[in-house]
XYZ file of C-alpha atoms in Angstrom:
471
model
C 18.047 8.920 -20.897
C 18.201 12.124 -18.797
C 21.064 12.678 -16.443
C 20.369 13.369 -12.812
C 21.566 16.954 -13.372
C 19.059 17.429 -16.116
C 16.251 15.863 -13.932
C 17.075 18.328 -11.161
C 17.141 21.280 -13.572
C 13.633 20.338 -14.882
C 12.370 19.845 -11.369
C 13.580 23.483 -10.470
C 11.831 24.770 -13.477
C 8.599 23.102 -12.476
C 8.856 24.413 -9.036
C 9.551 27.954 -10.462
C 6.347 27.789 -12.396
C 4.300 27.186 -9.152
C 6.257 29.981 -7.428
C 5.747 32.799 -9.957
C 2.005 32.476 -9.956
C 0.262 35.277 -8.211
C -0.283 34.331 -4.616
C -4.013 34.494 -4.930
C -3.990 32.641 -8.116
C -5.729 29.543 -6.628
C -8.161 31.712 -4.730
C -10.671 32.928 -7.331
C -12.015 30.683 -9.981
C -14.230 32.611 -12.446
C -16.508 29.714 -12.966
C -17.164 29.172 -9.334
C -17.018 32.793 -7.920
C -18.672 35.609 -9.837
C -17.636 38.777 -8.210
C -19.339 40.880 -10.779
C -22.787 40.119 -9.171
C -25.173 43.115 -9.005
C -26.811 41.620 -5.903
C -29.924 40.997 -7.805
C -30.126 37.198 -8.001
C -33.638 36.203 -6.689
C -32.303 33.032 -5.245
C -29.760 34.531 -3.185
C -30.097 36.465 0.125
C -27.592 39.336 0.302
C -26.243 40.527 3.656
C -24.416 43.839 4.366
C -21.137 44.297 6.372
C -21.818 44.160 10.124
C -24.181 41.460 10.166
C -23.494 39.072 13.115
C -24.090 35.284 13.442
C -27.703 35.978 14.321
C -28.366 37.748 11.075
C -26.507 35.116 9.115
C -28.173 32.296 10.731
C -31.628 33.806 10.262
C -30.753 34.225 6.505
C -29.694 30.521 6.414
C -32.838 29.321 7.928
C -34.817 31.034 5.116
C -33.053 28.985 2.464
C -35.346 26.188 1.022
C -33.081 24.677 -1.584
C -35.287 25.760 -4.499
C -36.525 29.406 -4.450
C -33.624 30.532 -1.971
C -30.449 28.492 -2.235
C -27.646 31.007 -1.104
C -26.573 33.578 1.581
C -24.030 35.955 0.104
C -21.760 38.266 2.216
C -21.051 41.558 0.578
C -17.695 43.164 0.748
C -16.825 44.129 4.299
C -16.242 42.726 7.778
C -18.517 40.295 9.756
C -17.643 39.699 13.329
C -19.411 36.807 15.020
C -19.499 35.846 18.758
C -21.172 32.360 18.196
C -21.140 29.701 15.532
C -22.897 29.956 12.147
C -25.176 27.024 11.679
C -25.825 25.831 8.072
C -28.561 23.528 6.969
C -29.194 20.997 4.201
C -29.130 22.316 0.656
C -27.493 25.665 1.716
C -24.683 27.833 0.266
C -22.729 30.422 2.271
C -20.732 32.549 -0.204
C -19.475 36.008 -0.541
C -17.272 38.704 -2.107
C -13.618 37.938 -2.181
C -13.232 41.007 0.136
C -15.903 39.822 2.555
C -14.123 38.842 5.829
C -15.710 36.563 8.357
C -14.020 36.662 11.804
C -14.318 36.332 15.535
C -14.024 39.021 18.239
C -10.781 39.657 20.122
C -10.382 37.456 23.372
C -13.531 35.454 22.403
C -13.286 32.957 25.023
C -15.030 30.200 23.143
C -15.000 26.548 24.500
C -13.210 23.648 22.959
C -14.734 22.074 19.724
C -16.805 25.035 18.952
C -16.186 26.010 15.295
C -16.864 29.302 13.440
C -19.147 27.379 10.875
C -20.945 24.059 11.591
C -24.116 22.196 11.037
C -26.340 19.501 12.913
C -24.836 16.126 12.633
C -25.691 14.339 9.430
C -26.581 17.394 7.409
C -25.781 16.967 3.742
C -25.427 19.157 0.571
C -23.637 22.190 1.884
C -21.141 24.607 0.259
C -18.985 27.337 1.467
C -17.158 29.395 -1.062
C -15.455 32.588 -2.422
C -14.902 34.761 0.672
C -12.238 35.041 3.484
C -12.153 33.683 6.920
C -9.746 35.493 9.289
C -9.220 33.273 12.473
C -8.082 36.328 14.362
C -5.072 34.473 15.908
C -1.905 36.602 15.817
C 0.477 35.317 18.529
C 3.305 37.455 17.061
C 1.430 40.624 17.716
C 2.270 41.842 21.304
C 1.043 42.923 23.583
C -2.420 42.782 22.088
C -2.407 39.305 20.510
C -6.111 39.073 19.521
C -6.853 35.580 20.938
C -3.576 34.578 22.352
C -1.616 35.752 25.504
C 1.173 34.690 27.732
C -1.316 33.421 30.313
C -2.958 31.102 27.643
C 0.383 29.891 26.536
C 1.615 29.052 30.046
C -1.779 27.372 30.915
C -2.278 25.304 27.837
C 1.180 24.299 26.651
C 2.063 21.807 29.521
C -1.213 19.888 28.631
C -1.530 17.305 25.925
C -3.921 17.993 22.989
C -6.576 15.638 24.502
C -6.557 17.087 27.897
C -9.527 18.664 29.935
C -9.121 22.357 29.252
C -11.894 23.509 31.450
C -9.477 24.993 34.071
C -7.668 27.023 31.320
C -10.821 28.295 29.973
C -11.805 29.661 33.516
C -8.463 31.338 33.919
C -8.105 33.114 30.620
C -10.237 34.120 27.409
C -7.374 33.412 25.023
C -6.396 30.029 23.677
C -3.451 28.093 22.302
C -3.265 26.822 18.767
C -3.755 23.097 18.049
C -6.001 22.389 21.008
C -9.212 22.117 19.251
C -10.371 25.837 19.504
C -11.889 28.029 16.639
C -11.883 25.488 13.782
C -13.043 27.398 10.793
C -15.383 24.772 9.413
C -16.392 21.576 11.259
C -18.912 19.069 9.922
C -19.920 15.715 11.137
C -21.798 12.972 9.204
C -23.725 13.830 5.990
C -22.491 13.796 2.431
C -21.840 15.987 -0.518
C -19.974 18.858 1.267
C -17.574 21.211 -0.174
C -15.310 24.194 0.605
C -13.605 26.033 -2.301
C -12.159 29.257 -3.582
C -11.744 30.399 0.119
C -8.977 32.500 1.647
C -8.535 30.988 5.201
C -5.797 32.612 7.253
C -4.509 33.109 10.790
C -6.544 30.613 12.756
C -6.011 28.629 15.962
C -7.518 25.378 14.685
C -8.183 23.512 11.541
C -9.474 25.001 8.258
C -11.970 22.256 7.328
C -12.436 19.411 9.585
C -14.950 16.548 8.728
C -15.660 13.334 10.417
C -17.705 10.429 9.220
C -18.536 12.271 5.953
C -18.988 10.812 2.480
C -17.888 12.941 -0.484
C -16.176 15.929 1.039
C -14.302 18.240 -1.284
C -11.616 20.940 -0.580
C -10.322 22.716 -3.718
C -8.942 26.031 -5.011
C -8.351 27.514 -1.523
C -5.605 29.715 -0.342
C -4.759 28.701 3.248
C -2.223 30.594 5.347
C -0.870 29.902 9.004
C -3.691 28.010 10.680
C -3.240 26.530 14.118
C -3.606 22.875 13.017
C -4.432 21.037 9.677
C -5.631 23.077 6.718
C -8.050 20.198 5.969
C -8.435 16.885 7.874
C -10.616 13.895 7.087
C -11.584 11.617 9.970
C -13.345 8.316 9.315
C -14.593 9.634 5.897
C -14.760 8.137 2.416
C -14.608 9.578 -1.200
C -12.745 12.683 -0.052
C -10.621 14.917 -2.236
C -8.343 17.913 -1.785
C -6.777 19.567 -4.956
C -5.517 22.839 -6.373
C -4.948 24.292 -2.893
C -2.015 26.518 -1.884
C -1.235 25.831 1.752
C 1.214 27.499 4.268
C 1.148 25.506 7.347
C 1.768 26.543 10.956
C 0.359 24.230 13.578
C 0.366 20.671 11.824
C -0.265 19.220 8.430
C -1.528 20.721 5.237
C -3.658 17.690 4.431
C -4.426 15.019 7.012
C -6.184 11.811 6.223
C -6.929 9.739 9.270
C -8.807 6.339 9.281
C -10.470 7.356 5.926
C -10.651 5.658 2.508
C -10.975 6.556 -1.069
C -9.012 9.701 -0.606
C -7.156 11.692 -3.330
C -4.721 14.556 -2.592
C -3.384 15.937 -5.709
C -2.296 19.126 -7.550
C -1.548 21.101 -4.285
C 1.292 23.399 -3.325
C 2.181 22.984 0.411
C 4.956 24.905 2.260
C 5.668 26.040 5.735
C 7.860 28.216 7.850
C 11.448 27.345 9.110
C 10.596 28.084 12.747
C 9.318 26.352 15.909
C 5.735 26.644 14.911
C 6.267 25.940 11.227
C 4.003 23.060 11.097
C 4.282 19.208 10.414
C 3.959 17.214 7.342
C 2.702 18.363 4.150
C 0.290 15.379 3.785
C -0.253 13.213 6.888
C -1.914 9.758 6.518
C -2.591 7.877 9.703
C -4.183 4.526 10.384
C -4.833 3.474 14.075
C -7.016 1.381 16.267
C -9.717 4.060 16.463
C -10.565 3.472 12.817
C -12.987 0.982 11.317
C -12.530 1.700 7.680
C -9.794 0.136 5.477
C -7.210 2.521 4.047
C -6.358 0.792 0.726
C -7.351 3.508 -1.660
C -5.121 6.437 -0.818
C -3.619 8.505 -3.558
C -1.121 11.390 -3.207
C 0.131 12.762 -6.577
C 1.120 15.827 -8.677
C 1.760 17.818 -5.566
C 4.693 20.316 -4.877
C 6.023 20.215 -1.299
C 8.761 22.765 -0.449
C 10.297 24.023 2.598
C 8.007 21.879 4.844
C 8.930 21.956 8.464
C 8.182 18.295 8.775
C 8.113 15.564 6.135
C 6.642 16.246 2.774
C 4.545 13.115 3.056
C 4.081 11.131 6.275
C 2.352 7.808 6.244
C 2.117 5.617 9.377
C -0.040 2.749 10.818
C -0.282 1.495 14.268
C -2.516 -1.069 16.168
C -4.223 -4.067 14.664
C -5.178 -4.435 11.075
C -5.070 -6.758 8.138
C -2.356 -6.427 5.481
C -4.974 -6.021 2.770
C -6.676 -3.033 4.454
C -3.603 -0.858 3.747
C -2.330 0.348 0.389
C -1.265 3.857 -0.790
C 0.277 5.478 -3.776
C 2.715 8.366 -3.564
C 3.515 9.264 -7.172
C 4.618 12.083 -9.450
C 5.265 14.604 -6.685
C 8.018 17.264 -6.343
C 9.773 17.532 -3.016
C 12.105 20.665 -2.558
C 13.880 21.305 0.490
C 11.548 19.372 2.830
C 12.007 18.392 6.490
C 13.468 21.614 7.980
C 12.796 20.604 11.580
C 16.320 19.747 12.716
C 15.173 18.831 16.232
C 13.663 15.495 15.158
C 14.995 12.623 12.975
C 11.849 11.554 11.301
C 11.877 14.266 8.594
C 12.760 14.251 4.846
C 10.780 13.926 1.842
C 8.707 10.802 2.498
C 8.551 9.086 5.777
C 6.681 5.938 6.639
C 6.395 3.282 9.347
C 4.088 0.457 10.003
C 2.561 0.623 6.510
C 1.766 -2.251 4.172
C 1.593 -1.938 0.437
C 3.067 1.605 -0.085
C 4.063 2.429 -3.601
C 6.440 5.433 -4.055
C 6.852 6.072 -7.791
C 8.218 8.736 -10.081
C 8.773 11.409 -7.516
C 11.465 14.130 -7.784
C 13.292 15.094 -4.621
C 15.694 17.904 -4.244
C 17.517 18.875 -1.217
C 15.635 16.948 1.387
C 17.015 17.328 4.817
C 17.884 14.103 6.763
C 16.327 11.508 4.413
C 14.728 11.386 1.008
C 12.659 8.278 1.761
C 12.656 7.012 5.345
C 10.885 3.663 6.068
C 11.567 2.484 9.563
C 10.831 -0.468 11.861
C 10.811 0.989 15.417
C 10.193 0.081 18.961
C 8.308 2.464 21.316
C 11.735 3.805 22.719
C 12.672 5.138 19.281
C 11.661 8.512 17.974
C 10.045 7.551 14.736
C 6.322 6.475 15.539
C 5.306 3.189 14.349
C 5.097 -0.657 15.200
C 7.699 -3.026 16.172
C 8.642 -5.440 13.228
C 5.421 -4.587 11.163
C 6.780 -2.871 8.092
C 6.289 -4.672 4.936
C 6.038 -4.202 1.093
C 7.270 -0.824 -0.009
C 8.231 -0.373 -3.588
C 9.857 2.620 -5.188
C 11.292 3.372 -8.455
C 12.506 6.142 -10.936
C 13.149 8.701 -8.234
C 15.205 11.656 -9.395
C 17.231 12.925 -6.540
C 19.789 15.381 -5.305
C 21.056 15.680 -1.621
C 21.612 18.460 0.968
C 23.172 17.951 4.434
C 21.055 18.643 7.290
C 22.468 20.861 9.916
C 22.158 18.443 12.743
C 22.233 14.951 11.070
C 25.349 12.785 10.921
C 23.918 10.706 8.111
C 22.490 13.334 5.941
C 21.285 14.148 2.689
C 18.884 12.208 0.330
C 18.592 8.526 0.953
C 16.287 5.628 1.479
C 15.885 3.980 4.867
C 14.485 0.512 4.332
C 13.114 -2.383 6.197
C 11.530 -5.852 5.763
C 12.443 -6.680 2.302
C 11.755 -3.563 0.353
C 12.329 -3.765 -3.341
C 14.060 -0.583 -4.790
C 13.932 -1.109 -8.463
C 16.348 0.936 -10.462
C 16.878 3.849 -8.444
C 19.424 6.462 -9.344
C 19.616 7.877 -5.814
C 22.980 8.499 -4.030
C 23.593 9.922 -0.589
C 26.634 11.628 0.989
C 27.847 9.608 3.875
C 30.889 10.819 5.722
C 31.952 12.731 2.524
C 31.576 9.831 0.043
C 28.734 9.237 -2.294
C 27.145 5.808 -1.859
C 24.030 4.157 -3.037
C 21.318 5.380 -0.559
C 19.986 1.971 0.710
C 20.000 2.405 4.490
C 18.312 0.401 7.165
C 17.304 1.817 10.592
C 17.119 -0.941 13.090
C 15.793 -0.760 16.755
C 16.604 -3.479 19.148
C 14.288 -3.751 22.112
C 16.883 -5.773 24.054
C 19.334 -2.848 24.508
C 16.831 -0.186 23.667
C 19.043 1.332 20.909
C 18.473 2.273 17.336
C 21.226 2.333 14.840
C 21.777 2.693 11.015
C 23.257 0.176 8.478
C 24.117 1.656 5.180
C 26.507 -0.792 3.450
C 24.770 -2.367 0.615
C 26.456 -5.774 0.874
C 25.716 -6.100 4.533
C 21.968 -5.417 3.840
C 21.832 -7.942 1.067
C 23.397 -10.507 3.362
C 20.785 -9.684 5.964
C 18.115 -10.217 3.356
C 16.674 -6.708 3.928
C 16.904 -5.635 0.253
C 16.167 -7.232 -2.995
C 15.979 -6.175 -6.600
C 18.427 -4.168 -8.812
C 20.380 -1.028 -7.645
C 21.604 1.407 -10.269
C 24.249 3.772 -8.705
């Protein structure tokens, strides 16, 4: 049987394999993107650099799904001042050095994406070129689509506020407020985005709502303003083989959706205030109508994420059988770098039923390795009071690392409501001593306080842990 040290050594070797790949390794798939084209395919309409949205939309309207099926952007720059509108049975593709972008200080209204389609449109594909979101807040004084005026106007407002006043005052925008999503589709089925380089945006990379069979794969995504890909109220969705560096929020977000697989991705972020959120975020709330009992997160590598590697929460009213998720065979390396909040670590969950955490390898997670919390509204981990049940986890290989602002630091397991931690070899450094990392986070509404209980015997007497613990 492998020792903990051997497992960690193996983990670092696997992580190294991901890191030494060329940065664009996931960007171009020869089978999907043929950059040796001679621009002579009779079923393709070729556009030259400088074409704007009017020329691109006119070409898309000429597609008939049989004789003309694709619009191809040749190498060069394409600046648009309005959205590109796709149609059924259409493909928008391009050379790997073709760059689609928006103008400086574009002044678009909220929820207006770069690429869209009429609601309910099916069978669309975007592939093989670059989208530059032209959002560079670090470039001063000219910051493309960001300014101090936009920051001061938008930042005090919540994400779902009415931004009309700010839109009147400035042509610039703030990330994460619903501006300049690169691709936004609503309704329909059989939609895919792949082999793209999507970078420096103010909004989401691909956002879909009420879509069936949406695929996001082999993309290189760098510093967007919100999620790299987000599935709302959708079914049979998949995100795989992407390399994502977050800035605004999550790498992959799954909200009120079902039959979703997130696998074989490499997700990281920056250690700074705008470094992003979770690697993968799974959310169920009262706005959703679909069950979420077929959610799979596996074979991903999460490293240096600003938020948790995986964040799974549920709130509102739902049936126990409507929730089930598997988090298995993932690698977590130095996750949870945001020291200003306590809901960080490798895997964080609250309010969720039937969560199975299996065969993951966690190395140097800040704050917690696995955090499962019952919380009240006055506590800082989102979730429902007294509504967390049925988490199992086993065979987790682990090391620990002290977070800079956490008293109880390192790699641990924060458990509630009879969690069964079968045969874990996890230890945590608590006050300078190694102890089995079975910790409970308890919130008492009567005194509006939350506190930790980490002594194994106390937890057993309280009936909060069962099963076998292997130190």
